[in-house]
Coordinates of C-alpha atoms (C1' of nucleotides) in Angstrom, one line a residue:
Chain A
M1 CA 101.1 73.3 133.9
A2 CA 97.3 75.6 134.0
K3 CA 93.7 74.0 132.6
F4 CA 93.0 76.4 130.2
L5 CA 89.8 74.4 128.9
T6 CA 87.7 72.0 131.0
N7 CA 89.1 68.8 131.2
R8 CA 87.8 65.8 128.4
E9 CA 86.8 63.1 131.3
E10 CA 85.2 65.5 133.5
N11 CA 82.2 66.1 132.2
Y12 CA 81.6 66.1 128.0
S13 CA 79.4 68.5 127.5
Q14 CA 81.2 71.6 129.6
W15 CA 84.4 70.3 127.6
Y16 CA 82.7 70.5 124.4
N17 CA 81.3 74.1 124.6
D18 CA 84.4 75.4 126.3
L19 CA 86.3 74.2 123.1
V20 CA 83.9 75.6 121.0
N21 CA 84.1 79.3 122.5
K22 CA 88.2 78.9 123.1
A23 CA 88.6 78.1 120.2
D24 CA 86.4 80.4 118.4
L25 CA 84.8 79.0 116.3
A26 CA 81.3 79.7 117.1
E27 CA 78.9 81.0 120.2
N28 CA 75.4 81.5 121.2
S29 CA 73.7 84.4 119.6
A30 CA 71.1 86.1 120.7
V31 CA 68.4 84.4 119.2
R32 CA 67.3 81.7 120.9
G33 CA 68.8 78.7 120.0
C34 CA 70.7 80.7 116.7
M35 CA 74.5 80.9 117.0
V36 CA 76.9 82.8 115.5
I37 CA 79.7 80.9 113.8
K38 CA 83.0 83.1 114.0
P39 CA 86.0 83.3 111.2
Y40 CA 87.3 80.4 113.0
G41 CA 84.6 78.1 112.7
Y42 CA 83.5 80.0 108.8
A43 CA 87.2 79.3 107.7
I44 CA 86.5 75.0 108.9
W45 CA 83.4 75.1 106.7
E46 CA 84.1 76.7 103.5
K47 CA 87.0 73.7 103.3
I48 CA 83.8 71.2 103.6
Q49 CA 82.1 73.0 101.5
S50 CA 84.7 73.7 98.8
E51 CA 85.5 69.6 98.8
L52 CA 81.9 68.5 98.8
D53 CA 81.0 70.4 96.1
R54 CA 83.6 69.5 94.4
M55 CA 82.6 65.8 94.4
F56 CA 79.4 66.8 93.9
K57 CA 80.5 68.6 90.6
A58 CA 82.6 65.3 89.1
T59 CA 78.9 63.3 89.4
G60 CA 77.5 65.5 87.2
H61 CA 75.6 67.8 89.7
V62 CA 75.2 71.4 89.9
N63 CA 74.4 74.4 91.8
A64 CA 71.0 76.3 92.3
Y65 CA 68.9 78.3 94.3
F66 CA 65.7 78.8 95.9
P67 CA 63.4 81.4 98.0
L68 CA 63.4 80.7 102.0
F69 CA 59.7 81.2 102.4
I70 CA 57.7 77.9 101.6
P71 CA 53.6 79.4 101.0
K72 CA 52.1 76.8 103.5
S73 CA 49.8 75.4 100.7
F74 CA 52.8 73.7 98.9
F75 CA 54.2 72.7 102.1
S76 CA 51.3 70.6 102.9
R77 CA 50.7 68.5 100.0
E78 CA 53.2 65.6 100.8
A79 CA 50.8 64.1 104.6
A80 CA 54.2 62.4 105.7
H81 CA 56.0 65.4 104.9
V82 CA 53.8 68.6 106.8
E83 CA 53.9 65.5 109.9
G84 CA 57.5 64.8 110.3
F85 CA 57.9 68.5 110.0
A86 CA 55.1 70.3 111.3
K87 CA 56.2 70.8 115.0
E88 CA 59.1 72.8 114.1
C89 CA 58.5 75.7 111.9
A90 CA 58.7 78.8 111.9
V91 CA 55.8 80.3 110.7
V92 CA 55.5 84.5 108.8
T93 CA 52.2 86.0 108.7
H94 CA 53.3 89.6 109.4
Y95 CA 55.2 92.2 106.4
R96 CA 54.4 95.4 107.8
L97 CA 55.8 96.9 111.4
K98 CA 54.5 100.6 112.9
N99 CA 55.0 102.6 115.5
D100 CA 52.5 101.7 118.7
E101 CA 49.7 104.4 119.3
E102 CA 50.4 104.1 122.8
G103 CA 53.9 104.3 123.0
R104 CA 54.7 100.4 123.4
G105 CA 57.6 100.7 120.8
I106 CA 57.3 98.9 117.7
V107 CA 54.8 96.4 117.0
V108 CA 53.0 94.4 114.3
D109 CA 50.6 96.1 111.9
P110 CA 47.9 93.7 112.3
T111 CA 46.5 95.5 108.9
A112 CA 49.4 93.4 107.4
K113 CA 48.5 90.3 107.6
L114 CA 49.8 87.6 104.5
E115 CA 46.6 86.1 103.4
E116 CA 48.6 82.6 103.6
E117 CA 51.5 82.8 106.0
L118 CA 54.8 81.9 105.4
I119 CA 57.2 78.7 106.4
I120 CA 60.2 79.6 106.7
R121 CA 62.4 76.2 104.8
P122 CA 63.0 73.1 107.7
T123 CA 64.4 71.5 104.2
S124 CA 63.7 72.4 100.4
E125 CA 61.7 69.1 99.0
T126 CA 58.2 71.3 98.4
I127 CA 59.4 74.5 96.6
I128 CA 62.1 73.2 94.4
W129 CA 59.9 70.3 93.6
N130 CA 56.8 73.0 93.3
S131 CA 59.4 74.1 90.1
Y132 CA 60.3 71.0 89.2
K133 CA 57.0 71.0 88.2
N134 CA 57.9 73.5 85.2
W135 CA 61.0 72.5 84.2
I136 CA 60.7 68.7 83.6
Q137 CA 58.3 67.2 80.7
S138 CA 60.1 65.0 78.3
Y139 CA 62.9 61.6 79.5
R140 CA 65.5 64.3 78.1
D141 CA 64.8 66.5 80.9
L142 CA 66.0 63.5 83.0
P143 CA 67.8 63.4 84.9
L144 CA 68.0 66.2 87.2
L145 CA 70.9 66.7 89.5
I146 CA 70.9 70.1 91.9
N147 CA 72.4 70.9 94.9
Q148 CA 71.8 73.9 96.7
W149 CA 74.1 75.6 99.8
A150 CA 71.9 77.0 102.3
N151 CA 70.2 77.7 105.7
V152 CA 67.5 76.0 107.6
V153 CA 65.1 76.1 110.6
R154 CA 63.7 74.1 112.3
W155 CA 62.6 75.0 115.8
E156 CA 64.2 72.5 117.6
M157 CA 63.5 72.2 122.0
R158 CA 66.8 72.0 122.8
T159 CA 69.7 73.3 120.9
R160 CA 73.7 72.7 121.1
L161 CA 76.2 74.8 119.1
F162 CA 76.7 72.6 115.9
L163 CA 74.5 69.5 116.4
R164 CA 71.4 71.0 116.5
T165 CA 70.9 74.8 116.0
T166 CA 67.7 76.3 115.5
E167 CA 69.0 77.9 111.9
F168 CA 71.6 75.6 110.8
L169 CA 73.9 75.8 107.3
W170 CA 74.0 73.0 105.1
Q171 CA 73.4 71.6 101.4
E172 CA 70.7 70.1 99.7
G173 CA 70.6 68.2 96.7
H174 CA 67.1 67.0 94.8
T175 CA 67.7 64.9 92.3
A176 CA 64.6 63.7 89.5
H177 CA 64.8 60.6 87.8
A178 CA 63.3 58.5 84.8
T179 CA 63.3 55.1 86.5
R180 CA 63.4 53.8 90.2
E181 CA 67.2 52.1 89.1
E182 CA 68.0 55.4 88.4
A183 CA 67.0 56.7 91.2
I184 CA 67.7 54.3 93.7
E185 CA 71.5 54.1 92.5
E186 CA 71.9 58.3 93.1
T187 CA 70.6 57.6 96.8
V188 CA 73.0 54.8 97.0
R189 CA 76.1 57.4 95.5
M190 CA 76.0 60.1 97.0
I191 CA 75.8 58.2 100.6
N192 CA 79.2 56.5 99.2
I193 CA 80.2 60.4 98.6
Y194 CA 79.5 61.6 101.8
S195 CA 81.6 58.3 103.8
D196 CA 84.1 58.4 101.1
F197 CA 84.1 62.6 102.9
A198 CA 83.4 61.8 106.0
E199 CA 86.5 58.9 105.9
N200 CA 88.9 61.0 103.5
Y201 CA 88.7 64.8 104.4
M202 CA 87.2 64.0 108.1
A203 CA 89.2 61.2 109.2
L204 CA 86.2 60.0 110.7
P205 CA 85.2 56.4 110.3
V206 CA 81.6 55.6 109.4
I207 CA 79.6 52.5 109.2
K208 CA 76.0 53.4 105.7
G209 CA 73.4 51.6 106.8
Y210 CA 69.6 52.3 105.6
K211 CA 67.0 53.9 108.6
S212 CA 64.3 52.2 110.6
E213 CA 60.9 52.9 109.4
N214 CA 60.9 54.4 112.4
E215 CA 64.1 57.0 111.8
R216 CA 62.6 57.2 108.3
F217 CA 62.4 60.9 106.5
A218 CA 59.6 62.0 106.3
G219 CA 58.0 61.2 102.7
A220 CA 60.7 59.4 102.0
H221 CA 60.4 55.8 100.8
D222 CA 64.1 54.4 101.8
T223 CA 66.9 57.1 104.3
Y224 CA 70.5 55.6 104.2
A225 CA 72.7 57.4 106.7
I226 CA 76.7 57.5 107.9
E227 CA 76.7 57.1 111.6
A228 CA 79.5 58.5 113.1
L229 CA 80.7 57.3 116.8
M230 CA 82.0 59.8 119.2
Q231 CA 84.5 59.9 122.5
D232 CA 81.4 60.4 124.2
G233 CA 80.4 56.5 123.4
K234 CA 77.6 58.3 121.2
A235 CA 76.4 58.3 118.0
L236 CA 75.9 60.7 115.3
Q237 CA 74.0 61.5 112.1
A238 CA 76.9 62.9 109.6
G239 CA 74.7 62.9 106.5
T240 CA 71.4 61.7 105.0
S241 CA 70.1 60.2 101.5
H242 CA 67.1 59.5 100.3
F243 CA 65.0 57.8 98.3
L244 CA 61.6 59.8 98.1
G245 CA 60.1 56.9 95.1
Q246 CA 57.5 59.1 93.6
N247 CA 55.9 60.9 96.6
F248 CA 57.1 64.3 95.7
A249 CA 56.2 64.1 92.0
K250 CA 52.9 62.7 92.6
A251 CA 52.0 65.9 94.9
F252 CA 53.5 68.4 93.2
D253 CA 51.9 66.6 89.2
V254 CA 55.5 66.4 88.2
Q255 CA 55.2 64.0 85.1
F256 CA 57.3 63.9 82.0
T257 CA 56.7 61.5 78.5
D258 CA 59.0 59.0 77.8
K259 CA 60.8 57.1 75.5
N260 CA 57.8 55.4 74.6
G261 CA 55.5 58.1 74.6
K262 CA 53.6 57.0 78.6
L263 CA 53.2 60.0 80.8
D264 CA 54.7 59.3 84.1
Y265 CA 56.1 60.5 87.8
V266 CA 59.7 61.1 88.0
W267 CA 61.3 59.3 90.6
A268 CA 63.0 61.1 93.7
T269 CA 66.1 61.6 95.8
S270 CA 67.4 64.0 98.3
W271 CA 71.1 64.4 100.1
G272 CA 72.1 66.5 102.9
L273 CA 75.1 67.0 105.3
S274 CA 75.2 70.0 107.6
T275 CA 77.4 72.2 109.7
R276 CA 77.1 69.4 112.2
M277 CA 80.3 68.0 110.8
I278 CA 81.8 70.8 112.5
G279 CA 80.0 69.7 115.5
A280 CA 81.1 65.6 114.9
L281 CA 85.1 67.1 113.7
I282 CA 85.3 68.2 117.4
M283 CA 84.2 65.1 119.0
A284 CA 85.5 62.9 117.6
H285 CA 89.3 64.0 117.1
S286 CA 89.6 66.7 120.0
D287 CA 91.6 66.1 123.2
N288 CA 92.5 68.3 126.6
H289 CA 94.3 70.4 124.8
G290 CA 92.0 71.3 122.0
L291 CA 91.1 71.0 118.8
V292 CA 92.7 68.0 116.4
I293 CA 91.5 69.4 112.6
P294 CA 92.4 66.6 110.1
P295 CA 95.3 68.3 107.4
K296 CA 93.5 68.2 105.0
L297 CA 90.6 70.2 106.4
A298 CA 92.5 72.6 108.5
P299 CA 91.7 76.4 107.6
L300 CA 95.7 76.6 109.3
Q301 CA 97.5 73.9 108.3
V302 CA 101.2 75.2 109.2
V303 CA 102.1 77.7 111.6
I304 CA 105.5 79.2 112.0
I305 CA 106.8 80.6 115.3
P306 CA 109.9 81.9 116.0
I307 CA 111.6 82.6 119.3
F308 CA 113.7 85.4 119.7
K309 CA 115.5 87.9 122.4
N310 CA 116.4 91.1 120.2
E311 CA 115.5 92.5 116.6
E312 CA 118.7 90.5 115.0
Q313 CA 117.5 87.6 115.9
L314 CA 114.3 88.2 114.9
S315 CA 115.6 89.6 111.2
A316 CA 117.3 86.9 111.0
I317 CA 114.9 84.2 111.6
S318 CA 112.3 86.0 110.0
A319 CA 114.4 86.0 106.5
R320 CA 114.4 82.3 106.8
A321 CA 111.1 82.0 108.0
D322 CA 109.3 83.8 104.8
M323 CA 112.0 81.2 102.9
I324 CA 110.1 78.1 104.0
K325 CA 107.1 80.0 104.3
S326 CA 107.1 80.9 100.4
E327 CA 107.8 77.0 99.5
L328 CA 105.5 75.6 101.7
E329 CA 103.1 77.9 100.1
K330 CA 104.0 76.9 96.5
A331 CA 103.6 72.9 97.7
G332 CA 100.2 74.1 98.2
I333 CA 100.2 74.2 101.9
S334 CA 98.6 76.8 103.6
V335 CA 101.1 78.7 106.3
K336 CA 101.7 81.5 108.8
Y337 CA 104.5 83.5 109.8
D338 CA 102.9 84.9 113.8
N339 CA 106.0 87.5 114.3
R340 CA 103.7 89.4 116.9
D341 CA 105.9 90.1 120.2
N342 CA 103.6 90.4 121.9
N343 CA 102.9 87.3 122.8
T344 CA 106.0 84.1 124.2
P345 CA 106.7 81.5 122.5
G346 CA 105.0 79.5 124.6
W347 CA 101.8 81.2 124.8
K348 CA 101.7 81.1 121.4
F349 CA 102.3 77.3 120.7
A350 CA 99.6 76.2 123.4
D351 CA 97.4 78.5 121.6
Y352 CA 97.9 77.1 118.1
E353 CA 97.2 73.9 120.0
L354 CA 94.0 75.4 120.8
K355 CA 93.2 75.9 117.5
G356 CA 94.3 72.8 116.5
V357 CA 96.8 73.3 113.6
P358 CA 97.8 70.4 112.4
V359 CA 101.8 71.4 112.0
R360 CA 104.1 73.7 114.3
V361 CA 107.5 74.9 112.9
A362 CA 109.3 77.0 115.8
L363 CA 113.1 78.5 114.8
G364 CA 114.9 80.5 116.8
P365 CA 119.0 81.4 117.6
R366 CA 119.9 77.8 117.9
D367 CA 118.2 76.3 114.8
I368 CA 120.2 79.4 112.9
Q369 CA 123.4 78.5 114.2
N370 CA 123.0 74.8 113.3
N371 CA 120.6 75.2 110.5
T372 CA 117.5 73.1 112.1
I373 CA 114.5 73.6 113.0
E374 CA 112.3 71.8 115.1
T375 CA 109.0 70.3 113.8
A376 CA 105.5 69.7 116.1
R377 CA 102.6 67.1 115.1
R378 CA 99.4 68.5 116.6
D379 CA 97.7 64.7 117.5
T380 CA 100.8 63.5 119.3
L381 CA 102.3 66.5 120.3
K382 CA 105.2 65.1 119.1
K383 CA 108.7 67.5 118.3
E384 CA 111.7 66.5 116.2
T385 CA 114.3 68.7 115.2
I386 CA 115.2 68.2 111.5
R387 CA 118.0 69.9 109.1
Q388 CA 116.4 72.5 107.6
D389 CA 116.8 71.7 103.7
E390 CA 114.1 68.3 105.2
V391 CA 111.7 70.9 106.4
I392 CA 109.1 70.4 102.8
S393 CA 109.3 67.0 102.6
H394 CA 109.0 66.7 106.4
V395 CA 105.8 68.9 106.6
K396 CA 104.3 67.0 103.6
Y397 CA 105.5 63.9 105.5
L398 CA 103.7 65.1 108.9
L399 CA 100.8 66.8 106.8
E400 CA 99.8 63.0 105.5
D401 CA 100.8 61.1 108.3
I402 CA 98.5 63.5 110.5
Q403 CA 95.5 62.7 108.7
K404 CA 95.8 58.8 108.1
N405 CA 96.6 58.9 112.2
I406 CA 93.8 60.9 113.4
Y407 CA 91.6 58.6 111.0
E408 CA 93.3 55.1 112.6
K409 CA 92.9 56.8 116.2
A410 CA 89.0 57.3 115.5
L411 CA 88.5 53.5 114.3
K412 CA 90.4 52.1 116.8
F413 CA 88.1 54.1 119.1
R414 CA 85.0 52.9 117.5
T415 CA 86.3 49.1 117.4
E416 CA 87.7 49.2 120.9
N417 CA 83.3 50.7 121.8
T418 CA 81.5 48.1 119.5
Y419 CA 80.2 45.4 121.1
Y420 CA 78.5 42.2 120.1
T421 CA 76.1 41.2 122.5
D422 CA 72.4 38.6 122.1
S423 CA 72.3 39.2 125.9
W424 CA 69.4 41.8 127.2
S425 CA 71.2 42.8 130.8
E426 CA 74.7 43.3 129.5
F427 CA 72.6 45.4 126.3
V428 CA 71.3 47.3 128.7
D429 CA 74.8 47.4 131.1
I430 CA 76.9 48.8 127.6
L431 CA 74.4 51.7 127.1
E432 CA 74.7 52.2 131.1
N433 CA 77.9 52.1 131.4
R434 CA 80.3 52.4 128.5
G435 CA 78.5 53.7 125.6
G436 CA 79.7 53.2 122.3
F437 CA 77.9 50.7 119.3
I438 CA 75.9 47.6 119.6
M439 CA 75.8 44.8 117.1
A440 CA 72.2 43.1 117.9
H441 CA 69.2 40.9 116.7
W442 CA 66.6 43.1 116.4
D443 CA 63.1 41.1 114.7
G444 CA 62.6 44.0 112.1
T445 CA 59.5 45.7 114.4
A446 CA 58.2 49.6 114.7
E447 CA 57.2 47.8 118.2
T448 CA 60.4 46.3 119.2
E449 CA 62.4 49.3 118.7
E450 CA 60.0 51.5 120.5
K451 CA 60.4 49.7 123.4
I452 CA 63.9 49.4 123.0
K453 CA 63.9 53.3 123.1
E454 CA 61.6 53.8 125.6
E455 CA 63.8 51.7 128.1
T456 CA 67.5 52.1 126.9
K457 CA 67.0 55.9 125.4
A458 CA 69.3 53.6 122.5
T459 CA 67.6 54.2 118.4
I460 CA 68.6 51.4 115.8
R461 CA 71.0 53.9 114.3
V462 CA 71.2 52.5 110.9
I463 CA 70.7 48.6 109.0
P464 CA 74.5 48.6 108.2
F465 CA 74.9 47.2 104.3
D466 CA 78.1 44.7 105.0
S467 CA 76.1 43.4 107.9
P468 CA 76.0 39.7 107.2
E469 CA 72.9 37.6 107.6
E470 CA 73.3 35.7 110.3
K471 CA 70.7 33.9 111.9
G472 CA 69.7 35.3 115.7
N473 CA 67.5 36.0 118.0
C474 CA 65.9 39.6 118.9
I475 CA 67.9 41.1 121.4
Y476 CA 64.4 42.5 123.0
S477 CA 62.1 40.2 121.4
G478 CA 63.6 36.5 121.5
K479 CA 61.8 36.3 118.1
P480 CA 64.0 35.6 115.1
S481 CA 66.5 37.4 113.3
E482 CA 68.2 37.6 110.1
R483 CA 71.0 40.1 110.9
R484 CA 72.4 42.7 113.5
V485 CA 71.9 46.0 113.6
L486 CA 73.1 48.6 114.9
F487 CA 72.1 50.2 117.6
A488 CA 73.3 53.1 119.9
R489 CA 72.5 56.0 121.9
S490 CA 72.6 59.4 119.9
Y491 CA 72.8 62.9 119.5
Chain B
rC1 C1' 56.8 72.2 128.8
rG2 C1' 58.4 68.8 133.5
rG3 C1' 62.7 68.5 136.9
rG4 C1' 67.4 71.2 138.8
rG5 C1' 71.3 74.9 138.5
rU6 C1' 72.8 80.0 137.5
rG7 C1' 72.4 85.9 136.7
rU8 C1' 78.0 90.4 140.3
rA9 C1' 83.5 94.8 134.9
rG10 C1' 84.9 91.7 128.4
rC11 C1' 85.4 86.7 130.4
rG12 C1' 85.9 83.0 134.8
rC13 C1' 83.7 82.9 139.9
rA14 C1' 83.8 85.0 146.2
rG15 C1' 80.5 87.9 148.8
rC16 C1' 74.1 86.2 150.1
rC17 C1' 72.7 81.9 154.5
rC18 C1' 73.6 85.5 159.5
rG19 C1' 71.5 93.3 155.8
rG20 C1' 75.9 97.7 158.1
rU21 C1' 80.8 103.2 155.5
rU22 C1' 84.1 102.9 149.1
rA23 C1' 81.6 95.6 146.4
rG24 C1' 86.2 91.7 146.4
rC25 C1' 90.0 88.6 143.6
rG26 C1' 92.2 85.9 139.1
rC27 C1' 92.6 86.6 133.6
rA28 C1' 92.1 89.9 129.8
rU29 C1' 93.1 95.5 128.2
rC30 C1' 96.0 100.2 128.9
rU31 C1' 101.0 102.7 130.8
rG32 C1' 106.6 102.1 132.0
rG33 C1' 110.2 98.7 132.3
rU34 C1' 112.8 93.6 132.5
rU35 C1' 111.8 88.7 129.4
rU36 C1' 110.9 85.5 125.5
rG37 C1' 113.0 77.1 123.1
rG38 C1' 105.8 75.5 126.4
rG39 C1' 100.3 80.1 128.5
rA40 C1' 106.5 86.0 131.5
rC41 C1' 107.5 89.1 136.2
rC42 C1' 107.4 93.4 138.5
rA43 C1' 105.4 98.2 139.5
rG44 C1' 100.8 101.5 138.8
rA45 C1' 95.8 102.3 135.8
rG46 C1' 91.1 102.4 133.5
rG47 C1' 86.4 99.0 133.7
rG48 C1' 80.1 97.7 138.0
rU49 C1' 72.6 100.5 136.8
rC50 C1' 75.1 93.4 141.6
rG51 C1' 69.5 90.5 135.5
rC52 C1' 65.0 93.5 135.6
rA53 C1' 60.8 95.3 138.1
rG54 C1' 58.0 95.7 142.8
rG55 C1' 58.9 95.8 147.9
rU56 C1' 60.0 95.2 153.6
rU57 C1' 64.4 98.7 156.2
rC58 C1' 66.8 104.1 158.5
rG59 C1' 70.3 101.3 155.7
rA60 C1' 69.5 95.7 150.2
rA61 C1' 74.2 92.6 145.9
rU62 C1' 72.4 90.0 150.3
rC63 C1' 65.7 89.4 153.1
rC64 C1' 60.2 89.0 150.4
rU65 C1' 57.5 89.1 145.8
rG66 C1' 57.0 89.0 140.4
rC67 C1' 59.0 89.0 136.0
rC68 C1' 63.3 87.8 132.4
rA69 C1' 67.7 85.4 130.3
rC70 C1' 70.9 81.7 129.9
rC71 C1' 72.9 76.4 131.1
rC72 C1' 72.1 71.1 132.7
rC73 C1' 69.0 66.9 132.2
rG74 C1' 64.3 64.4 130.0
rA75 C1' 60.7 64.4 126.0
rC76 C1' 61.9 66.5 119.8
rC77 C1' 65.6 66.3 116.1
rA78 C1' 70.5 66.6 110.9

RNA sequence: CGGGGUGUAGCGCAGCCCGGUUAGCGCAUCUGGUUUGGGACCAGAGGGUCGCAGGUUCGAAUCCUGCCACCCCGACCA
């Protein structure tokens, strides 16, 4: 068979770019580092949005929207926060263009300079806390549990479709609480929602844990993250939840009166998950035939393809296909009947495989004769011929089984590529030659983490929540350590 | 910002080293016909400021200079 996609084993980056392009998910735009998300890619994002949104609302959160522009002065109130983001901000300095008198076309009107520059949000903590200041006076106003679906801009030096683009779409939750304990509880609740979403919807096994001080969000007391392993052996941070302490409340002077009439600063959290998840989906499950989308997030779950020689056959097949389609739809399954006659069945088979549609149903003259249908599942590419009256139950079974199977496949891959080592030379060797997760001892200092990063490009992805206490010696410094942490090279 | 690479039809590329009539191939598109159980075949057609600007030359896709864009590898990061 002809090759339509770059081979994944030959060149992982090229395979990834090629797949994003050929599966019609996105393309590079004319704007530096920004991408155009095409309808099919956006449909996947809409599925992610709707499932997450449901989970947020079920835990008492509501949606709101805050401005794209942040006055520079807001942004500089929290010292660590500004330090973390200053290097990658787009800044608006003027508000008008004009025709150049010397005929050089449209130019910025120098007389239209803003008195205070506006930052295009790289994240919204500051503008949101400026509002919260007015919204919160009493313990009765708390907790405040708000989420925003938005775009943000971070002027990264190097970009990559979905994984790191200059502008990206995400959701960011920003909550305010009366007590430290409650805020920490919220931070944990949200990282659990993310990992639940990753595992049960994305079919992506993740490791939950704390970020080390070096990797923490700018302005946070503590950052929790979920980390996933991609098929090329690199780690991908898939979602983060931050305990912000009273940092932003103090910076924006958000105080409330508690039950005892005492004034105190509120406790905050923020948490976010982005279109990067689409990149994770691609890199975790896809193969050399194209995308593999978990059924729960597939914009299209089933495609029915007719195989016919003439109009007469097509109409007989269509009658049956329409019936199957409406029955599947009644069962809550999304279905397309592709009866276009300008492509051959073989072409359609390959195309829907490239797009990652989980289940394909083929109907031809043979099937009409025998009262059968042919099903094919995207994960294993296995085909089966079944009785037509079994189609609904079989498709339902396939969707569930594919969801389960690709999760298990990803988990198996992660297990096989997670190494426990106490030897520095083996540590280096794994990173150089195999990739994957490494569970190793660490002395807990930022200096050691920094040195390991310099020498191997690996960072501490997380200190896993469930990493058991185990006495050992730091892989790098040899100093005593209480538990293993997760190292990997990352995106 | 450093190191490497690429820019030729909608997409993917050859031609460039060693300058020479009309710039070529595959895919895609359009027309007609035959096909259709794994990316069909035949015949015909349309589509190009060879990234941009200069220069050398009788003559430049090809040589020289400058600029621009994109990709990959680093530094940065969700």
